């Protein structure tokens, strides 16, 4: 092969490598800029009436909370998944937990709440809601599902929750992101890490972790790692057989286990 052809092929190879590197960097930038659109999928509220919606003004937003008011010391705070309309739990929760006042938070951008969701904003909103509820109900059980388990465990490490229930919980969102996007430097790109493991050791109230046998979103290993972060004797773990990440609430065991943990 002539030197001219070798030189041409070398230049072409360099151009190809530069193009690949540029495309990779562009994808990294896109992942960084649009990451929250890949985490949060706001849903409208299906059960919104003046009787079952509480508007909670916070510093920079107005939050919508689906509620079932009830006099008495007990209340249940619920934080849902990243694409969940939490109001759909209102009928089943109201029937299953008649002695609890029920508060289901619509994250920013969800169900009529203003603002845009982020880990820190949701964490502040959870504290504000807890303080509002705790002023009327001294026994507050905190329940989180999927993404909401990261919200719930952080809240329970900072406020006097009576119980903590985590449905399909994960060790950290960063860990899941690295698994989902192994080709990208997720550790350096991810803003909302939801590091549940960091808060587990600070939990002292009775805690129940509920896993789905066939969870296709959160690996059992991630849930088990989180379980191992709790102080011995604080937490217990149950697995609902025959269900997946999204179908777990369809099992008759779902509400029974939550009720047992309250």
mmCIF file with all atom_site columns, C-alpha atoms in Angstrom, residues 56-261:
data_model
loop_
_atom_site.group_PDB
_atom_site.id
_atom_site.type_symbol
_atom_site.label_atom_id
_atom_site.label_alt_id
_atom_site.label_comp_id
_atom_site.label_asym_id
_atom_site.label_entity_id
_atom_site.label_seq_id
_atom_site.pdbx_PDB_ins_code
_atom_site.Cartn_x
_atom_site.Cartn_y
_atom_site.Cartn_z
_atom_site.occupancy
_atom_site.B_iso_or_equiv
_atom_site.pdbx_formal_charge
_atom_site.auth_seq_id
_atom_site.auth_comp_id
_atom_site.auth_asym_id
_atom_site.auth_atom_id
_atom_site.pdbx_PDB_model_num
ATOM 1   C CA . UNK A 1 56  ? -50.213 23.120  50.638 1.00 0.00 ? 56  UNK A CA 1
ATOM 2   C CA . UNK A 1 57  ? -48.404 26.401  49.908 1.00 0.00 ? 57  UNK A CA 1
ATOM 3   C CA . UNK A 1 58  ? -44.618 26.133  50.244 1.00 0.00 ? 58  UNK A CA 1
ATOM 4   C CA . UNK A 1 59  ? -41.868 28.651  49.585 1.00 0.00 ? 59  UNK A CA 1
ATOM 5   C CA . UNK A 1 60  ? -41.860 28.434  45.798 1.00 0.00 ? 60  UNK A CA 1
ATOM 6   C CA . UNK A 1 61  ? -44.806 26.230  44.835 1.00 0.00 ? 61  UNK A CA 1
ATOM 7   C CA . UNK A 1 62  ? -48.360 25.200  45.603 1.00 0.00 ? 62  UNK A CA 1
ATOM 8   C CA . UNK A 1 63  ? -48.610 21.483  46.248 1.00 0.00 ? 63  UNK A CA 1
ATOM 9   C CA . UNK A 1 64  ? -51.672 19.331  45.807 1.00 0.00 ? 64  UNK A CA 1
ATOM 10  C CA . UNK A 1 65  ? -52.241 16.584  48.371 1.00 0.00 ? 65  UNK A CA 1
ATOM 11  C CA . UNK A 1 66  ? -54.963 13.976  47.955 1.00 0.00 ? 66  UNK A CA 1
ATOM 12  C CA . UNK A 1 67  ? -56.501 13.479  51.377 1.00 0.00 ? 67  UNK A CA 1
ATOM 13  C CA . UNK A 1 68  ? -59.009 11.471  53.339 1.00 0.00 ? 68  UNK A CA 1
ATOM 14  C CA . UNK A 1 69  ? -59.532 13.499  56.521 1.00 0.00 ? 69  UNK A CA 1
ATOM 15  C CA . UNK A 1 70  ? -60.034 11.592  59.750 1.00 0.00 ? 70  UNK A CA 1
ATOM 16  C CA . UNK A 1 71  ? -60.042 12.742  63.365 1.00 0.00 ? 71  UNK A CA 1
ATOM 17  C CA . UNK A 1 72  ? -57.697 10.933  65.680 1.00 0.00 ? 72  UNK A CA 1
ATOM 18  C CA . UNK A 1 73  ? -53.994 10.523  66.391 1.00 0.00 ? 73  UNK A CA 1
ATOM 19  C CA . UNK A 1 74  ? -53.026 8.407   63.357 1.00 0.00 ? 74  UNK A CA 1
ATOM 20  C CA . UNK A 1 75  ? -52.090 9.537   59.868 1.00 0.00 ? 75  UNK A CA 1
ATOM 21  C CA . UNK A 1 76  ? -50.491 7.957   56.815 1.00 0.00 ? 76  UNK A CA 1
ATOM 22  C CA . UNK A 1 77  ? -48.207 9.928   54.487 1.00 0.00 ? 77  UNK A CA 1
ATOM 23  C CA . UNK A 1 78  ? -47.629 8.370   51.084 1.00 0.00 ? 78  UNK A CA 1
ATOM 24  C CA . UNK A 1 79  ? -44.954 9.156   48.498 1.00 0.00 ? 79  UNK A CA 1
ATOM 25  C CA . UNK A 1 80  ? -45.446 7.451   45.150 1.00 0.00 ? 80  UNK A CA 1
ATOM 26  C CA . UNK A 1 81  ? -43.452 6.307   42.169 1.00 0.00 ? 81  UNK A CA 1
ATOM 27  C CA . UNK A 1 82  ? -41.964 8.402   39.409 1.00 0.00 ? 82  UNK A CA 1
ATOM 28  C CA . UNK A 1 83  ? -44.966 7.940   37.093 1.00 0.00 ? 83  UNK A CA 1
ATOM 29  C CA . UNK A 1 84  ? -47.743 7.448   39.632 1.00 0.00 ? 84  UNK A CA 1
ATOM 30  C CA . UNK A 1 85  ? -50.997 9.286   40.144 1.00 0.00 ? 85  UNK A CA 1
ATOM 31  C CA . UNK A 1 86  ? -51.086 8.870   43.911 1.00 0.00 ? 86  UNK A CA 1
ATOM 32  C CA . UNK A 1 87  ? -54.766 9.833   44.072 1.00 0.00 ? 87  UNK A CA 1
ATOM 33  C CA . UNK A 1 88  ? -55.662 6.424   42.649 1.00 0.00 ? 88  UNK A CA 1
ATOM 34  C CA . UNK A 1 89  ? -54.692 4.935   46.024 1.00 0.00 ? 89  UNK A CA 1
ATOM 35  C CA . UNK A 1 90  ? -57.297 6.995   47.848 1.00 0.00 ? 90  UNK A CA 1
ATOM 36  C CA . UNK A 1 91  ? -60.257 4.568   47.540 1.00 0.00 ? 91  UNK A CA 1
ATOM 37  C CA . UNK A 1 92  ? -58.289 1.439   48.486 1.00 0.00 ? 92  UNK A CA 1
ATOM 38  C CA . UNK A 1 93  ? -56.332 3.118   51.296 1.00 0.00 ? 93  UNK A CA 1
ATOM 39  C CA . UNK A 1 94  ? -59.494 4.668   52.724 1.00 0.00 ? 94  UNK A CA 1
ATOM 40  C CA . UNK A 1 95  ? -61.188 1.266   52.843 1.00 0.00 ? 95  UNK A CA 1
ATOM 41  C CA . UNK A 1 96  ? -58.167 -0.624  54.160 1.00 0.00 ? 96  UNK A CA 1
ATOM 42  C CA . UNK A 1 97  ? -57.058 1.888   56.815 1.00 0.00 ? 97  UNK A CA 1
ATOM 43  C CA . UNK A 1 98  ? -60.253 3.404   58.256 1.00 0.00 ? 98  UNK A CA 1
ATOM 44  C CA . UNK A 1 99  ? -58.577 4.733   61.411 1.00 0.00 ? 99  UNK A CA 1
ATOM 45  C CA . UNK A 1 100 ? -55.904 6.705   59.538 1.00 0.00 ? 100 UNK A CA 1
ATOM 46  C CA . UNK A 1 101 ? -56.035 10.195  58.108 1.00 0.00 ? 101 UNK A CA 1
ATOM 47  C CA . UNK A 1 102 ? -54.508 9.795   54.638 1.00 0.00 ? 102 UNK A CA 1
ATOM 48  C CA . UNK A 1 103 ? -52.238 12.240  52.823 1.00 0.00 ? 103 UNK A CA 1
ATOM 49  C CA . UNK A 1 104 ? -50.918 11.422  49.352 1.00 0.00 ? 104 UNK A CA 1
ATOM 50  C CA . UNK A 1 105 ? -48.413 13.965  48.020 1.00 0.00 ? 105 UNK A CA 1
ATOM 51  C CA . UNK A 1 106 ? -48.464 14.957  44.357 1.00 0.00 ? 106 UNK A CA 1
ATOM 52  C CA . UNK A 1 107 ? -44.866 15.882  43.577 1.00 0.00 ? 107 UNK A CA 1
ATOM 53  C CA . UNK A 1 108 ? -44.133 19.177  41.859 1.00 0.00 ? 108 UNK A CA 1
ATOM 54  C CA . UNK A 1 109 ? -45.500 19.015  38.341 1.00 0.00 ? 109 UNK A CA 1
ATOM 55  C CA . UNK A 1 110 ? -47.769 16.078  39.251 1.00 0.00 ? 110 UNK A CA 1
ATOM 56  C CA . UNK A 1 111 ? -51.529 16.187  39.813 1.00 0.00 ? 111 UNK A CA 1
ATOM 57  C CA . UNK A 1 112 ? -51.882 19.971  39.709 1.00 0.00 ? 112 UNK A CA 1
ATOM 58  C CA . UNK A 1 113 ? -48.887 20.785  41.915 1.00 0.00 ? 113 UNK A CA 1
ATOM 59  C CA . UNK A 1 114 ? -46.856 23.679  40.541 1.00 0.00 ? 114 UNK A CA 1
ATOM 60  C CA . UNK A 1 115 ? -43.108 23.727  40.008 1.00 0.00 ? 115 UNK A CA 1
ATOM 61  C CA . UNK A 1 116 ? -40.675 21.144  38.660 1.00 0.00 ? 116 UNK A CA 1
ATOM 62  C CA . UNK A 1 117 ? -39.616 17.991  40.522 1.00 0.00 ? 117 UNK A CA 1
ATOM 63  C CA . UNK A 1 118 ? -36.124 17.443  41.898 1.00 0.00 ? 118 UNK A CA 1
ATOM 64  C CA . UNK A 1 119 ? -34.758 15.417  44.793 1.00 0.00 ? 119 UNK A CA 1
ATOM 65  C CA . UNK A 1 120 ? -34.049 18.415  47.013 1.00 0.00 ? 120 UNK A CA 1
ATOM 66  C CA . UNK A 1 121 ? -37.352 20.156  46.252 1.00 0.00 ? 121 UNK A CA 1
ATOM 67  C CA . UNK A 1 122 ? -39.355 17.009  46.975 1.00 0.00 ? 122 UNK A CA 1
ATOM 68  C CA . UNK A 1 123 ? -37.391 16.429  50.193 1.00 0.00 ? 123 UNK A CA 1
ATOM 69  C CA . UNK A 1 124 ? -38.275 19.944  51.399 1.00 0.00 ? 124 UNK A CA 1
ATOM 70  C CA . UNK A 1 125 ? -41.899 19.452  50.409 1.00 0.00 ? 125 UNK A CA 1
ATOM 71  C CA . UNK A 1 126 ? -42.049 16.177  52.343 1.00 0.00 ? 126 UNK A CA 1
ATOM 72  C CA . UNK A 1 127 ? -40.791 17.938  55.478 1.00 0.00 ? 127 UNK A CA 1
ATOM 73  C CA . UNK A 1 128 ? -43.374 20.698  55.086 1.00 0.00 ? 128 UNK A CA 1
ATOM 74  C CA . UNK A 1 129 ? -46.178 18.184  54.653 1.00 0.00 ? 129 UNK A CA 1
ATOM 75  C CA . UNK A 1 130 ? -45.031 16.101  57.609 1.00 0.00 ? 130 UNK A CA 1
ATOM 76  C CA . UNK A 1 131 ? -44.927 19.153  59.879 1.00 0.00 ? 131 UNK A CA 1
ATOM 77  C CA . UNK A 1 132 ? -48.429 20.132  58.773 1.00 0.00 ? 132 UNK A CA 1
ATOM 78  C CA . UNK A 1 133 ? -49.802 16.642  59.426 1.00 0.00 ? 133 UNK A CA 1
ATOM 79  C CA . UNK A 1 134 ? -47.854 16.071  62.659 1.00 0.00 ? 134 UNK A CA 1
ATOM 80  C CA . UNK A 1 135 ? -49.412 19.181  64.192 1.00 0.00 ? 135 UNK A CA 1
ATOM 81  C CA . UNK A 1 136 ? -52.789 17.408  64.037 1.00 0.00 ? 136 UNK A CA 1
ATOM 82  C CA . UNK A 1 137 ? -51.813 13.727  64.184 1.00 0.00 ? 137 UNK A CA 1
ATOM 83  C CA . UNK A 1 138 ? -48.989 12.733  66.561 1.00 0.00 ? 138 UNK A CA 1
ATOM 84  C CA . UNK A 1 139 ? -48.653 9.215   65.101 1.00 0.00 ? 139 UNK A CA 1
ATOM 85  C CA . UNK A 1 140 ? -47.566 9.566   61.477 1.00 0.00 ? 140 UNK A CA 1
ATOM 86  C CA . UNK A 1 141 ? -46.733 6.482   59.426 1.00 0.00 ? 141 UNK A CA 1
ATOM 87  C CA . UNK A 1 142 ? -44.576 7.239   56.384 1.00 0.00 ? 142 UNK A CA 1
ATOM 88  C CA . UNK A 1 143 ? -45.041 5.046   53.303 1.00 0.00 ? 143 UNK A CA 1
ATOM 89  C CA . UNK A 1 144 ? -43.031 5.238   50.078 1.00 0.00 ? 144 UNK A CA 1
ATOM 90  C CA . UNK A 1 145 ? -43.239 3.253   46.881 1.00 0.00 ? 145 UNK A CA 1
ATOM 91  C CA . UNK A 1 146 ? -40.514 2.888   44.243 1.00 0.00 ? 146 UNK A CA 1
ATOM 92  C CA . UNK A 1 147 ? -38.974 6.364   43.759 1.00 0.00 ? 147 UNK A CA 1
ATOM 93  C CA . UNK A 1 148 ? -40.938 7.501   46.795 1.00 0.00 ? 148 UNK A CA 1
ATOM 94  C CA . UNK A 1 149 ? -39.034 5.129   49.078 1.00 0.00 ? 149 UNK A CA 1
ATOM 95  C CA . UNK A 1 150 ? -36.070 7.475   48.748 1.00 0.00 ? 150 UNK A CA 1
ATOM 96  C CA . UNK A 1 151 ? -38.291 10.366  49.808 1.00 0.00 ? 151 UNK A CA 1
ATOM 97  C CA . UNK A 1 152 ? -39.818 8.425   52.691 1.00 0.00 ? 152 UNK A CA 1
ATOM 98  C CA . UNK A 1 153 ? -36.587 7.116   54.200 1.00 0.00 ? 153 UNK A CA 1
ATOM 99  C CA . UNK A 1 154 ? -34.947 10.536  54.109 1.00 0.00 ? 154 UNK A CA 1
ATOM 100 C CA . UNK A 1 155 ? -37.995 12.081  55.776 1.00 0.00 ? 155 UNK A CA 1
ATOM 101 C CA . UNK A 1 156 ? -38.107 9.404   58.481 1.00 0.00 ? 156 UNK A CA 1
ATOM 102 C CA . UNK A 1 157 ? -34.449 10.079  59.297 1.00 0.00 ? 157 UNK A CA 1
ATOM 103 C CA . UNK A 1 158 ? -35.286 13.752  59.952 1.00 0.00 ? 158 UNK A CA 1
ATOM 104 C CA . UNK A 1 159 ? -38.718 13.706  61.565 1.00 0.00 ? 159 UNK A CA 1
ATOM 105 C CA . UNK A 1 160 ? -40.414 11.622  64.329 1.00 0.00 ? 160 UNK A CA 1
ATOM 106 C CA . UNK A 1 161 ? -42.280 9.152   62.141 1.00 0.00 ? 161 UNK A CA 1
ATOM 107 C CA . UNK A 1 162 ? -44.124 6.404   63.996 1.00 0.00 ? 162 UNK A CA 1
ATOM 108 C CA . UNK A 1 163 ? -43.585 3.754   61.284 1.00 0.00 ? 163 UNK A CA 1
ATOM 109 C CA . UNK A 1 164 ? -41.769 3.468   57.971 1.00 0.00 ? 164 UNK A CA 1
ATOM 110 C CA . UNK A 1 165 ? -42.935 1.252   55.108 1.00 0.00 ? 165 UNK A CA 1
ATOM 111 C CA . UNK A 1 166 ? -40.929 0.977   51.889 1.00 0.00 ? 166 UNK A CA 1
ATOM 112 C CA . UNK A 1 167 ? -42.517 -0.716  48.864 1.00 0.00 ? 167 UNK A CA 1
ATOM 113 C CA . UNK A 1 168 ? -40.083 -1.911  46.163 1.00 0.00 ? 168 UNK A CA 1
ATOM 114 C CA . UNK A 1 169 ? -37.212 0.103   47.659 1.00 0.00 ? 169 UNK A CA 1
ATOM 115 C CA . UNK A 1 170 ? -33.732 0.575   46.230 1.00 0.00 ? 170 UNK A CA 1
ATOM 116 C CA . UNK A 1 171 ? -30.308 1.192   47.721 1.00 0.00 ? 171 UNK A CA 1
ATOM 117 C CA . UNK A 1 172 ? -29.694 4.303   45.614 1.00 0.00 ? 172 UNK A CA 1
ATOM 118 C CA . UNK A 1 173 ? -30.904 5.754   42.344 1.00 0.00 ? 173 UNK A CA 1
ATOM 119 C CA . UNK A 1 174 ? -27.282 6.262   41.345 1.00 0.00 ? 174 UNK A CA 1
ATOM 120 C CA . UNK A 1 175 ? -26.715 2.517   41.591 1.00 0.00 ? 175 UNK A CA 1
ATOM 121 C CA . UNK A 1 176 ? -29.732 1.880   39.362 1.00 0.00 ? 176 UNK A CA 1
ATOM 122 C CA . UNK A 1 177 ? -28.612 4.534   36.893 1.00 0.00 ? 177 UNK A CA 1
ATOM 123 C CA . UNK A 1 178 ? -25.170 2.970   36.517 1.00 0.00 ? 178 UNK A CA 1
ATOM 124 C CA . UNK A 1 179 ? -26.860 -0.367  35.836 1.00 0.00 ? 179 UNK A CA 1
ATOM 125 C CA . UNK A 1 180 ? -29.236 1.191   33.290 1.00 0.00 ? 180 UNK A CA 1
ATOM 126 C CA . UNK A 1 181 ? -26.615 3.282   31.449 1.00 0.00 ? 181 UNK A CA 1
ATOM 127 C CA . UNK A 1 182 ? -23.292 1.426   31.860 1.00 0.00 ? 182 UNK A CA 1
ATOM 128 C CA . UNK A 1 183 ? -21.660 3.251   28.918 1.00 0.00 ? 183 UNK A CA 1
ATOM 129 C CA . UNK A 1 184 ? -22.016 6.689   30.506 1.00 0.00 ? 184 UNK A CA 1
ATOM 130 C CA . UNK A 1 185 ? -20.314 8.318   33.550 1.00 0.00 ? 185 UNK A CA 1
ATOM 131 C CA . UNK A 1 186 ? -23.577 8.399   35.499 1.00 0.00 ? 186 UNK A CA 1
ATOM 132 C CA . UNK A 1 187 ? -21.719 9.069   38.752 1.00 0.00 ? 187 UNK A CA 1
ATOM 133 C CA . UNK A 1 188 ? -20.631 12.446  37.415 1.00 0.00 ? 188 UNK A CA 1
ATOM 134 C CA . UNK A 1 189 ? -23.838 13.296  35.571 1.00 0.00 ? 189 UNK A CA 1
ATOM 135 C CA . UNK A 1 190 ? -26.662 12.389  37.958 1.00 0.00 ? 190 UNK A CA 1
ATOM 136 C CA . UNK A 1 191 ? -28.105 15.254  40.003 1.00 0.00 ? 191 UNK A CA 1
ATOM 137 C CA . UNK A 1 192 ? -30.788 13.351  41.948 1.00 0.00 ? 192 UNK A CA 1
ATOM 138 C CA . UNK A 1 193 ? -29.072 10.334  43.483 1.00 0.00 ? 193 UNK A CA 1
ATOM 139 C CA . UNK A 1 194 ? -31.709 9.389   46.107 1.00 0.00 ? 194 UNK A CA 1
ATOM 140 C CA . UNK A 1 195 ? -29.078 7.657   48.239 1.00 0.00 ? 195 UNK A CA 1
ATOM 141 C CA . UNK A 1 196 ? -31.402 5.751   50.576 1.00 0.00 ? 196 UNK A CA 1
ATOM 142 C CA . UNK A 1 197 ? -28.538 3.779   52.100 1.00 0.00 ? 197 UNK A CA 1
ATOM 143 C CA . UNK A 1 198 ? -27.149 7.004   53.566 1.00 0.00 ? 198 UNK A CA 1
ATOM 144 C CA . UNK A 1 199 ? -30.258 7.491   55.693 1.00 0.00 ? 199 UNK A CA 1
ATOM 145 C CA . UNK A 1 200 ? -31.031 3.897   56.704 1.00 0.00 ? 200 UNK A CA 1
ATOM 146 C CA . UNK A 1 201 ? -28.601 3.826   59.622 1.00 0.00 ? 201 UNK A CA 1
ATOM 147 C CA . UNK A 1 202 ? -30.379 6.869   61.122 1.00 0.00 ? 202 UNK A CA 1
ATOM 148 C CA . UNK A 1 203 ? -33.772 5.142   61.228 1.00 0.00 ? 203 UNK A CA 1
ATOM 149 C CA . UNK A 1 204 ? -34.865 3.908   64.655 1.00 0.00 ? 204 UNK A CA 1
ATOM 150 C CA . UNK A 1 205 ? -38.603 3.341   64.145 1.00 0.00 ? 205 UNK A CA 1
ATOM 151 C CA . UNK A 1 206 ? -40.092 -0.011  63.061 1.00 0.00 ? 206 UNK A CA 1
ATOM 152 C CA . UNK A 1 207 ? -39.526 -0.365  59.321 1.00 0.00 ? 207 UNK A CA 1
ATOM 153 C CA . UNK A 1 208 ? -40.937 -2.790  56.775 1.00 0.00 ? 208 UNK A CA 1
ATOM 154 C CA . UNK A 1 209 ? -39.452 -3.355  53.318 1.00 0.00 ? 209 UNK A CA 1
ATOM 155 C CA . UNK A 1 210 ? -41.845 -4.939  50.807 1.00 0.00 ? 210 UNK A CA 1
ATOM 156 C CA . UNK A 1 211 ? -40.312 -6.407  47.639 1.00 0.00 ? 211 UNK A CA 1
ATOM 157 C CA . UNK A 1 212 ? -41.897 -7.886  44.507 1.00 0.00 ? 212 UNK A CA 1
ATOM 158 C CA . UNK A 1 213 ? -40.751 -11.394 43.631 1.00 0.00 ? 213 UNK A CA 1
ATOM 159 C CA . UNK A 1 214 ? -40.411 -10.575 39.928 1.00 0.00 ? 214 UNK A CA 1
ATOM 160 C CA . UNK A 1 215 ? -39.408 -6.915  40.112 1.00 0.00 ? 215 UNK A CA 1
ATOM 161 C CA . UNK A 1 216 ? -38.142 -6.037  36.642 1.00 0.00 ? 216 UNK A CA 1
ATOM 162 C CA . UNK A 1 217 ? -37.161 -2.457  37.577 1.00 0.00 ? 217 UNK A CA 1
ATOM 163 C CA . UNK A 1 218 ? -35.373 -2.683  40.924 1.00 0.00 ? 218 UNK A CA 1
ATOM 164 C CA . UNK A 1 219 ? -33.103 -5.718  41.358 1.00 0.00 ? 219 UNK A CA 1
ATOM 165 C CA . UNK A 1 220 ? -33.621 -7.695  44.541 1.00 0.00 ? 220 UNK A CA 1
ATOM 166 C CA . UNK A 1 221 ? -29.918 -7.218  45.258 1.00 0.00 ? 221 UNK A CA 1
ATOM 167 C CA . UNK A 1 222 ? -30.469 -3.464  45.559 1.00 0.00 ? 222 UNK A CA 1
ATOM 168 C CA . UNK A 1 223 ? -33.309 -3.951  48.042 1.00 0.00 ? 223 UNK A CA 1
ATOM 169 C CA . UNK A 1 224 ? -31.254 -6.442  50.041 1.00 0.00 ? 224 UNK A CA 1
ATOM 170 C CA . UNK A 1 225 ? -28.306 -4.036  50.180 1.00 0.00 ? 225 UNK A CA 1
ATOM 171 C CA . UNK A 1 226 ? -30.593 -1.345  51.561 1.00 0.00 ? 226 UNK A CA 1
ATOM 172 C CA . UNK A 1 227 ? -32.027 -3.779  54.107 1.00 0.00 ? 227 UNK A CA 1
ATOM 173 C CA . UNK A 1 228 ? -28.510 -4.476  55.310 1.00 0.00 ? 228 UNK A CA 1
ATOM 174 C CA . UNK A 1 229 ? -27.920 -0.793  56.083 1.00 0.00 ? 229 UNK A CA 1
ATOM 175 C CA . UNK A 1 230 ? -30.508 -0.649  58.881 1.00 0.00 ? 230 UNK A CA 1
ATOM 176 C CA . UNK A 1 231 ? -29.545 -1.137  62.498 1.00 0.00 ? 231 UNK A CA 1
ATOM 177 C CA . UNK A 1 232 ? -30.182 -4.743  63.443 1.00 0.00 ? 232 UNK A CA 1
ATOM 178 C CA . UNK A 1 233 ? -33.725 -5.277  64.694 1.00 0.00 ? 233 UNK A CA 1
ATOM 179 C CA . UNK A 1 234 ? -35.152 -2.078  63.210 1.00 0.00 ? 234 UNK A CA 1
ATOM 180 C CA . UNK A 1 235 ? -36.232 -3.408  59.812 1.00 0.00 ? 235 UNK A CA 1
ATOM 181 C CA . UNK A 1 236 ? -37.916 -6.500  58.445 1.00 0.00 ? 236 UNK A CA 1
ATOM 182 C CA . UNK A 1 237 ? -38.371 -7.547  54.829 1.00 0.00 ? 237 UNK A CA 1
ATOM 183 C CA . UNK A 1 238 ? -41.236 -9.325  53.083 1.00 0.00 ? 238 UNK A CA 1
ATOM 184 C CA . UNK A 1 239 ? -41.473 -10.536 49.475 1.00 0.00 ? 239 UNK A CA 1
ATOM 185 C CA . UNK A 1 240 ? -44.829 -10.725 47.705 1.00 0.00 ? 240 UNK A CA 1
ATOM 186 C CA . UNK A 1 241 ? -44.841 -13.755 45.440 1.00 0.00 ? 241 UNK A CA 1
ATOM 187 C CA . UNK A 1 242 ? -45.866 -13.760 41.806 1.00 0.00 ? 242 UNK A CA 1
ATOM 188 C CA . UNK A 1 243 ? -45.886 -9.984  41.220 1.00 0.00 ? 243 UNK A CA 1
ATOM 189 C CA . UNK A 1 244 ? -43.730 -7.428  39.427 1.00 0.00 ? 244 UNK A CA 1
ATOM 190 C CA . UNK A 1 245 ? -42.718 -3.861  40.109 1.00 0.00 ? 245 UNK A CA 1
ATOM 191 C CA . UNK A 1 246 ? -45.944 -2.320  38.820 1.00 0.00 ? 246 UNK A CA 1
ATOM 192 C CA . UNK A 1 247 ? -48.353 -5.127  39.657 1.00 0.00 ? 247 UNK A CA 1
ATOM 193 C CA . UNK A 1 248 ? -47.411 -5.466  43.339 1.00 0.00 ? 248 UNK A CA 1
ATOM 194 C CA . UNK A 1 249 ? -50.395 -3.364  44.450 1.00 0.00 ? 249 UNK A CA 1
ATOM 195 C CA . UNK A 1 250 ? -52.753 -5.810  42.730 1.00 0.00 ? 250 UNK A CA 1
ATOM 196 C CA . UNK A 1 251 ? -51.841 -8.571  45.175 1.00 0.00 ? 251 UNK A CA 1
ATOM 197 C CA . UNK A 1 252 ? -54.192 -9.143  48.141 1.00 0.00 ? 252 UNK A CA 1
ATOM 198 C CA . UNK A 1 253 ? -51.054 -9.263  50.289 1.00 0.00 ? 253 UNK A CA 1
ATOM 199 C CA . UNK A 1 254 ? -50.113 -5.677  49.440 1.00 0.00 ? 254 UNK A CA 1
ATOM 200 C CA . UNK A 1 255 ? -52.575 -3.786  51.637 1.00 0.00 ? 255 UNK A CA 1
ATOM 201 C CA . UNK A 1 256 ? -52.428 -6.517  54.278 1.00 0.00 ? 256 UNK A CA 1
ATOM 202 C CA . UNK A 1 257 ? -48.685 -6.063  54.681 1.00 0.00 ? 257 UNK A CA 1
ATOM 203 C CA . UNK A 1 258 ? -48.945 -2.270  54.775 1.00 0.00 ? 258 UNK A CA 1
ATOM 204 C CA . UNK A 1 259 ? -51.709 -2.518  57.348 1.00 0.00 ? 259 UNK A CA 1
ATOM 205 C CA . UNK A 1 260 ? -49.629 -4.901  59.445 1.00 0.00 ? 260 UNK A CA 1
ATOM 206 C CA . UNK A 1 261 ? -46.785 -2.417  59.377 1.00 0.00 ? 261 UNK A CA 1
#
